[in-house]
mmCIF file of C-alpha atoms and ligand atoms in Angstrom:
data_model
loop_
_atom_site.group_PDB
_atom_site.id
_atom_site.type_symbol
_atom_site.label_atom_id
_atom_site.label_comp_id
_atom_site.label_asym_id
_atom_site.label_seq_id
_atom_site.Cartn_x
_atom_site.Cartn_y
_atom_site.Cartn_z
ATOM 1 C CA MET A 12 78.413 24.636 36.075
ATOM 2 C CA LYS A 13 75.034 23.134 34.083
ATOM 3 C CA PHE A 14 73.195 25.160 31.754
ATOM 4 C CA THR A 15 69.682 23.903 30.261
ATOM 5 C CA LEU A 16 68.743 26.102 27.475
ATOM 6 C CA ILE A 17 64.963 26.498 26.686
ATOM 7 C CA THR A 18 64.943 27.737 22.995
ATOM 8 C CA LEU A 19 63.706 27.668 19.500
ATOM 9 C CA PHE A 20 67.031 27.859 17.928
ATOM 10 C CA PRO A 21 69.775 25.587 19.987
ATOM 11 C CA ASP A 22 72.100 25.382 16.737
ATOM 12 C CA GLU A 23 72.223 29.501 16.856
ATOM 13 C CA ILE A 24 73.733 29.036 20.207
ATOM 14 C CA SER A 25 75.731 25.783 20.021
ATOM 15 C CA SER A 26 77.424 27.438 16.936
ATOM 16 C CA SER A 27 78.408 30.319 19.260
ATOM 17 C CA ILE A 28 80.004 28.583 22.411
ATOM 18 C CA SER A 29 81.761 25.921 19.899
ATOM 19 C CA PHE A 30 84.856 27.692 19.914
ATOM 20 C CA GLY A 31 87.959 28.695 21.882
ATOM 21 C CA ILE A 32 87.573 29.336 25.550
ATOM 22 C CA LEU A 33 84.001 27.986 25.720
ATOM 23 C CA GLY A 34 84.709 24.920 23.183
ATOM 24 C CA ARG A 35 87.359 24.095 25.506
ATOM 25 C CA ALA A 36 85.057 24.159 28.771
ATOM 26 C CA ILE A 37 82.777 22.314 27.308
ATOM 27 C CA LYS A 38 85.005 19.931 25.924
ATOM 28 C CA ASN A 39 86.795 19.728 29.563
ATOM 29 C CA LYS A 40 83.236 19.474 31.895
ATOM 30 C CA VAL A 41 83.751 22.935 33.397
ATOM 31 C CA ILE A 42 80.507 23.823 31.786
ATOM 32 C CA GLU A 43 77.744 21.137 30.783
ATOM 33 C CA VAL A 44 75.186 22.504 28.245
ATOM 34 C CA ASP A 45 71.817 21.146 27.695
ATOM 35 C CA TYR A 46 69.271 21.992 24.388
ATOM 36 C CA ILE A 47 65.580 21.787 25.363
ATOM 37 C CA SER A 48 63.869 22.425 21.829
ATOM 38 C CA LEU A 49 60.445 24.453 23.185
ATOM 39 C CA ARG A 50 58.757 22.863 20.087
ATOM 40 C CA ASP A 51 58.287 19.366 22.328
ATOM 41 C CA TYR A 52 56.121 21.070 24.664
ATOM 42 C CA SER A 53 53.874 22.332 22.275
ATOM 43 C CA ASP A 54 50.035 20.734 22.744
ATOM 44 C CA ASN A 55 49.253 20.343 18.902
ATOM 45 C CA LYS A 56 50.589 18.039 15.968
ATOM 46 C CA TYR A 57 51.988 21.303 14.115
ATOM 47 C CA GLN A 58 54.586 22.144 17.085
ATOM 48 C CA SER A 59 53.405 25.521 17.604
ATOM 49 C CA ILE A 60 54.492 27.159 20.756
ATOM 50 C CA ASP A 61 53.288 31.178 19.496
ATOM 51 C CA ASP A 62 50.184 32.654 19.001
ATOM 52 C CA LYS A 63 48.700 36.233 18.210
ATOM 53 C CA PRO A 64 48.610 38.630 21.083
ATOM 54 C CA TYR A 65 45.398 39.667 22.680
ATOM 55 C CA GLY A 66 44.400 43.174 21.858
ATOM 56 C CA GLY A 67 45.589 42.932 18.069
ATOM 57 C CA GLY A 68 49.097 44.402 17.085
ATOM 58 C CA PRO A 69 52.250 42.832 15.146
ATOM 59 C CA GLY A 70 54.063 40.091 15.754
ATOM 60 C CA MET A 71 53.150 36.834 17.613
ATOM 61 C CA LEU A 72 54.107 35.811 21.256
ATOM 62 C CA ILE A 73 55.524 32.637 23.056
ATOM 63 C CA GLN A 74 52.781 30.747 24.991
ATOM 64 C CA ALA A 75 52.534 30.686 28.725
ATOM 65 C CA GLU A 76 52.223 26.829 28.822
ATOM 66 C CA PRO A 77 54.543 25.254 26.459
ATOM 67 C CA LEU A 78 56.863 27.302 28.563
ATOM 68 C CA ILE A 79 55.998 26.364 31.702
ATOM 69 C CA LYS A 80 55.626 22.819 30.907
ATOM 70 C CA ALA A 81 59.358 22.575 29.560
ATOM 71 C CA ILE A 82 60.585 24.285 33.083
ATOM 72 C CA ASN A 83 58.742 22.054 35.243
ATOM 73 C CA LYS A 84 60.437 18.698 33.374
ATOM 74 C CA VAL A 85 64.004 20.221 33.928
ATOM 75 C CA ARG A 86 63.048 20.929 37.031
ATOM 76 C CA SER A 87 61.503 17.883 38.326
ATOM 77 C CA GLU A 88 63.940 15.846 36.654
ATOM 78 C CA SER A 89 66.643 17.298 38.711
ATOM 79 C CA ASN A 90 64.454 17.328 41.661
ATOM 80 C CA LYS A 91 65.441 21.303 42.564
ATOM 81 C CA ASN A 92 64.239 24.465 42.103
ATOM 82 C CA ILE A 93 66.747 25.548 39.573
ATOM 83 C CA PRO A 94 66.861 29.223 38.870
ATOM 84 C CA VAL A 95 65.388 30.712 35.823
ATOM 85 C CA ILE A 96 66.686 33.795 33.345
ATOM 86 C CA PHE A 97 64.284 34.803 30.701
ATOM 87 C CA LEU A 98 65.848 37.206 28.301
ATOM 88 C CA THR A 99 64.106 40.211 27.934
ATOM 89 C CA PRO A 100 65.033 43.868 26.773
ATOM 90 C CA GLN A 101 62.802 44.962 29.590
ATOM 91 C CA GLY A 102 65.024 42.983 32.288
ATOM 92 C CA LYS A 103 67.369 43.695 34.738
ATOM 93 C CA LEU A 104 70.642 44.643 33.352
ATOM 94 C CA PHE A 105 73.426 41.724 32.939
ATOM 95 C CA THR A 106 76.679 43.076 34.572
ATOM 96 C CA GLN A 107 79.966 41.668 35.466
ATOM 97 C CA LYS A 108 78.691 41.381 39.316
ATOM 98 C CA THR A 109 75.764 39.566 37.510
ATOM 99 C CA ALA A 110 77.731 37.112 35.683
ATOM 100 C CA LYS A 111 79.664 36.517 39.043
ATOM 101 C CA ALA A 112 76.479 35.901 41.133
ATOM 102 C CA TYR A 113 75.390 33.399 38.950
ATOM 103 C CA SER A 114 78.979 31.571 38.775
ATOM 104 C CA GLN A 115 78.589 30.196 42.620
ATOM 105 C CA ILE A 116 75.619 28.318 41.531
ATOM 106 C CA ASN A 117 75.343 24.346 39.941
ATOM 107 C CA GLN A 118 72.743 25.230 37.157
ATOM 108 C CA LEU A 119 70.195 27.891 35.564
ATOM 109 C CA ILE A 120 67.903 27.563 33.337
ATOM 110 C CA ILE A 121 68.250 30.384 30.010
ATOM 111 C CA VAL A 122 65.051 31.367 28.232
ATOM 112 C CA SER A 123 65.486 32.564 25.017
ATOM 113 C CA GLY A 124 62.542 34.971 23.496
ATOM 114 C CA ARG A 125 61.401 35.021 20.029
ATOM 115 C CA TYR A 126 58.692 37.407 17.952
ATOM 116 C CA GLU A 127 57.489 40.197 20.418
ATOM 117 C CA GLY A 128 58.266 38.382 23.603
ATOM 118 C CA PHE A 129 56.456 35.837 26.175
ATOM 119 C CA ASP A 130 52.932 35.395 27.358
ATOM 120 C CA GLU A 131 53.802 38.136 30.519
ATOM 121 C CA ARG A 132 52.137 35.534 32.960
ATOM 122 C CA VAL A 133 55.252 33.305 32.637
ATOM 123 C CA HIS A 134 57.204 35.906 34.969
ATOM 124 C CA GLU A 135 54.239 35.444 37.813
ATOM 125 C CA LEU A 136 53.909 31.999 37.393
ATOM 126 C CA VAL A 137 57.339 30.805 37.327
ATOM 127 C CA ASP A 138 59.067 30.816 40.438
ATOM 128 C CA ASN A 139 62.634 31.807 41.310
ATOM 129 C CA SER A 140 63.138 33.463 38.003
ATOM 130 C CA SER A 141 64.319 36.752 36.934
ATOM 131 C CA GLU A 142 64.068 38.644 33.668
ATOM 132 C CA ILE A 143 67.864 39.428 32.327
ATOM 133 C CA SER A 144 68.705 41.912 29.572
ATOM 134 C CA ILE A 145 72.284 42.276 27.978
ATOM 135 C CA GLY A 146 71.519 46.014 26.975
ATOM 136 C CA ASP A 147 69.144 48.733 26.053
ATOM 137 C CA TYR A 148 69.136 47.677 22.769
ATOM 138 C CA VAL A 149 66.525 45.323 21.083
ATOM 139 C CA ILE A 150 67.811 41.950 19.413
ATOM 140 C CA SER A 151 65.426 39.188 17.243
ATOM 141 C CA GLY A 152 65.856 36.700 19.604
ATOM 142 C CA GLY A 153 67.214 35.702 23.140
ATOM 143 C CA GLU A 154 69.627 33.096 21.678
ATOM 144 C CA ILE A 155 72.440 35.368 20.951
ATOM 145 C CA ALA A 156 71.874 37.035 24.515
ATOM 146 C CA THR A 157 72.515 33.337 25.991
ATOM 147 C CA ALA A 158 75.703 32.577 24.072
ATOM 148 C CA VAL A 159 76.612 36.530 25.735
ATOM 149 C CA ILE A 160 75.833 35.453 29.547
ATOM 150 C CA ILE A 161 77.091 31.563 29.360
ATOM 151 C CA ASP A 162 80.481 33.045 28.008
ATOM 152 C CA ALA A 163 80.768 36.245 30.892
ATOM 153 C CA ILE A 164 79.890 33.329 33.830
ATOM 154 C CA THR A 165 82.227 30.828 32.411
ATOM 155 C CA ARG A 166 85.045 32.681 32.256
ATOM 156 C CA LEU A 167 84.726 32.985 36.119
ATOM 157 C CA LEU A 168 84.866 29.145 36.603
ATOM 158 C CA PRO A 169 87.730 27.722 38.073
ATOM 159 C CA GLY A 170 89.672 25.724 35.007
ATOM 160 C CA ALA A 171 87.674 27.875 32.119
ATOM 161 C CA LEU A 172 90.956 30.828 31.663
ATOM 162 C CA GLY A 173 94.400 29.320 30.815
ATOM 163 C CA ASP A 174 95.462 32.163 33.745
ATOM 164 C CA GLU A 175 92.746 32.680 36.505
ATOM 165 C CA ASN A 176 94.248 36.080 36.565
ATOM 166 C CA SER A 177 93.026 37.537 33.559
ATOM 167 C CA ALA A 178 89.296 37.072 34.696
ATOM 168 C CA LYS A 179 90.513 39.458 37.879
ATOM 169 C CA GLN A 180 92.164 41.843 35.857
ATOM 170 C CA ASP A 181 89.609 42.411 33.447
ATOM 171 C CA SER A 182 87.244 45.351 33.148
ATOM 172 C CA PHE A 183 84.601 45.569 35.353
ATOM 173 C CA SER A 184 85.614 42.428 37.730
ATOM 174 C CA GLU A 185 86.630 45.113 40.586
ATOM 175 C CA GLY A 186 84.865 48.325 39.571
ATOM 176 C CA LEU A 187 87.144 49.364 36.987
ATOM 177 C CA LEU A 188 88.290 49.288 33.834
ATOM 178 C CA ASP A 189 91.187 47.575 32.945
ATOM 179 C CA TYR A 190 94.690 48.797 31.765
ATOM 180 C CA PRO A 191 95.935 49.476 28.908
ATOM 181 C CA HIS A 192 98.133 46.437 26.656
ATOM 182 C CA TYR A 193 100.693 46.507 24.934
ATOM 183 C CA THR A 194 102.814 44.297 22.631
ATOM 184 C CA ARG A 195 105.629 43.960 20.286
ATOM 185 C CA PRO A 196 106.924 46.266 18.762
ATOM 186 C CA GLU A 197 108.091 48.262 21.070
ATOM 187 C CA GLU A 198 107.230 51.402 18.532
ATOM 188 C CA VAL A 199 104.338 51.846 16.074
ATOM 189 C CA GLU A 200 104.362 54.770 13.784
ATOM 190 C CA GLY A 201 106.128 56.675 16.334
ATOM 191 C CA ILE A 202 104.154 55.728 19.355
ATOM 192 C CA LYS A 203 106.368 53.984 22.053
ATOM 193 C CA VAL A 204 105.286 51.394 24.468
ATOM 194 C CA PRO A 205 105.585 53.218 28.102
ATOM 195 C CA GLU A 206 108.759 52.827 29.405
ATOM 196 C CA VAL A 207 108.064 51.660 32.882
ATOM 197 C CA LEU A 208 106.653 47.980 30.808
ATOM 198 C CA LEU A 209 110.064 47.275 29.178
ATOM 199 C CA SER A 210 111.589 47.883 32.997
ATOM 200 C CA GLY A 211 111.338 44.939 34.616
ATOM 201 C CA ASN A 212 110.398 46.660 37.762
ATOM 202 C CA HIS A 213 106.975 44.531 38.830
ATOM 203 C CA ASN A 214 106.293 47.023 41.401
ATOM 204 C CA ALA A 215 106.579 49.961 39.522
ATOM 205 C CA ILE A 216 104.691 48.056 36.518
ATOM 206 C CA ASN A 217 101.409 47.218 38.704
ATOM 207 C CA GLN A 218 101.602 50.948 40.514
ATOM 208 C CA TRP A 219 101.612 52.234 36.697
ATOM 209 C CA ARG A 220 99.064 49.718 35.499
ATOM 210 C CA PHE A 221 96.663 50.556 38.497
ATOM 211 C CA LYS A 222 96.926 54.490 37.933
ATOM 212 C CA GLN A 223 96.278 53.946 34.653
ATOM 213 C CA SER A 224 93.113 51.623 35.366
ATOM 214 C CA ILE A 225 91.676 54.168 38.161
ATOM 215 C CA GLY A 226 92.316 57.432 35.250
ATOM 216 C CA LYS A 227 91.193 55.521 32.005
ATOM 217 C CA THR A 228 88.066 54.377 33.774
ATOM 218 C CA PHE A 229 87.859 58.359 34.966
ATOM 219 C CA ASP A 230 87.664 59.383 31.341
ATOM 220 C CA LYS A 231 85.747 56.467 29.845
ATOM 221 C CA ARG A 232 82.958 55.717 32.219
ATOM 222 C CA PRO A 233 83.389 58.396 35.011
ATOM 223 C CA ASP A 234 80.014 56.943 36.117
ATOM 224 C CA LEU A 235 81.829 53.722 37.268
ATOM 225 C CA ILE A 236 84.669 56.045 39.419
ATOM 226 C CA LYS A 237 81.432 57.427 40.912
ATOM 227 C CA LYS A 238 79.678 54.418 42.303
ATOM 228 C CA ARG A 239 83.194 52.920 43.802
ATOM 229 C CA ASN A 240 83.627 56.014 46.068
ATOM 230 C CA LEU A 241 87.681 56.145 45.726
ATOM 231 C CA THR A 242 89.856 55.699 48.730
ATOM 232 C CA ASP A 243 91.809 58.326 49.806
ATOM 233 C CA GLU A 244 94.501 56.972 48.185
ATOM 234 C CA GLU A 245 92.872 55.812 44.877
ATOM 235 C CA GLU A 246 91.755 59.966 44.589
ATOM 236 C CA GLU A 247 95.597 60.676 45.189
ATOM 237 C CA ILE A 248 96.576 58.405 41.836
ATOM 238 C CA LEU A 249 93.606 59.649 39.991
ATOM 239 C CA ASN A 250 94.951 63.207 40.602
ATOM 240 C CA GLU A 251 98.531 62.094 39.682
ATOM 241 C CA TYR A 252 96.726 60.591 36.443
ATOM 242 C CA ILE A 253 95.009 63.755 35.603
ATOM 243 C CA LYS A 254 98.361 65.832 36.016
ATOM 244 C CA ASP A 255 100.581 63.352 33.953
ATOM 245 C CA ASN A 256 97.838 63.990 31.262
ATOM 246 C CA LYS A 257 97.593 67.319 31.446
ATOM 247 C CA GLU A 258 101.585 68.156 30.540
HETATM 248 N N1 LIG B 3 59.161 43.466 22.125
HETATM 249 C C1 LIG B 3 59.706 42.819 22.800
HETATM 250 C C2 LIG B 3 60.236 44.329 23.403
HETATM 251 O O1 LIG B 3 60.064 45.445 22.831
HETATM 252 O O2 LIG B 3 60.473 44.144 24.931
HETATM 253 C C3 LIG B 3 61.310 42.520 21.983
HETATM 254 C C4 LIG B 3 61.128 41.417 21.853
HETATM 255 S S1 LIG B 3 62.698 40.747 20.660
HETATM 256 C C5 LIG B 3 62.453 40.908 19.012
HETATM 257 C C6 LIG B 3 62.497 39.187 21.008
HETATM 258 C C7 LIG B 3 63.314 38.406 22.056
HETATM 259 O O3 LIG B 3 64.922 38.622 22.151
HETATM 260 C C8 LIG B 3 62.730 38.821 23.915
HETATM 261 O O4 LIG B 3 61.958 37.912 23.819
HETATM 262 C C9 LIG B 3 64.099 38.334 23.982
HETATM 263 O O5 LIG B 3 64.515 37.123 24.488
HETATM 264 C C10 LIG B 3 65.254 38.577 22.965
HETATM 265 N N2 LIG B 3 65.997 40.234 23.109
HETATM 266 C C11 LIG B 3 66.110 41.079 22.622
HETATM 267 N N3 LIG B 3 66.693 42.072 22.791
HETATM 268 C C12 LIG B 3 67.215 41.465 24.051
HETATM 269 C C13 LIG B 3 68.111 42.044 25.303
HETATM 270 N N4 LIG B 3 68.160 43.567 25.146
HETATM 271 N N5 LIG B 3 68.359 41.414 25.668
HETATM 272 C C14 LIG B 3 67.923 40.195 26.311
HETATM 273 N N6 LIG B 3 67.161 39.608 25.558
HETATM 274 C C15 LIG B 3 66.867 40.324 24.515
#
């Protein structure tokens, strides 16, 4: 999958995606990342791409024209109407489901904002574009958000993870949180690893894990349980979890 990133600070993104799973995914060509410096699309000798907001107020805004030029150039080079993400805290919330949907396409343009954001007209003028937010808070620029989005999508691409099952069991992938994990030693300050995990009985381990997954989701994120509409069997498993944890 190819990511084309339009940004004022390419180094901030490249330094965040050069390590571990993402670094390997780039090296092994699971993903390709191209950086477009927005300043190259400025129409003045100072290479400025921002200006003051009409109506006054604090901060500067990224101008529509350099952005549109940059997007058109990328699209015309590939001869495709590549989807565009504009990063903004006002956008649709990025979730595991969004990551899954984007992991099915071949190329994506991601635009990082800075200052007070973008001239509003870009959203009308750039077709096949979406406003995406990584959460209900404001950070100083879209570069960190871009790295988050690339990371979440890349984990879902074949060849990115050592074991593809890890993405399948990750929290949110099936609408539930991941089950609890334990490693050596068997006892830490009086707390033992649940017996079943030492039993070697894979059927029992899988059942325990599913029960924990439903139960932990109920405890920590009841909103996800409501959204999932549990089957009768899952309802029964959750009731067992609640009973186990009362005793
Ligand atoms: N004035 C804007 C607002 O309140 O909606 C915030 C601008 S923010 C300081 C600068 C840039 O950071 C945004 O244009 C966007 O690209 C990025 N950004 C900030 N918070 C974000 C979030 N939660 N999700 C995605 N991008 C974000």
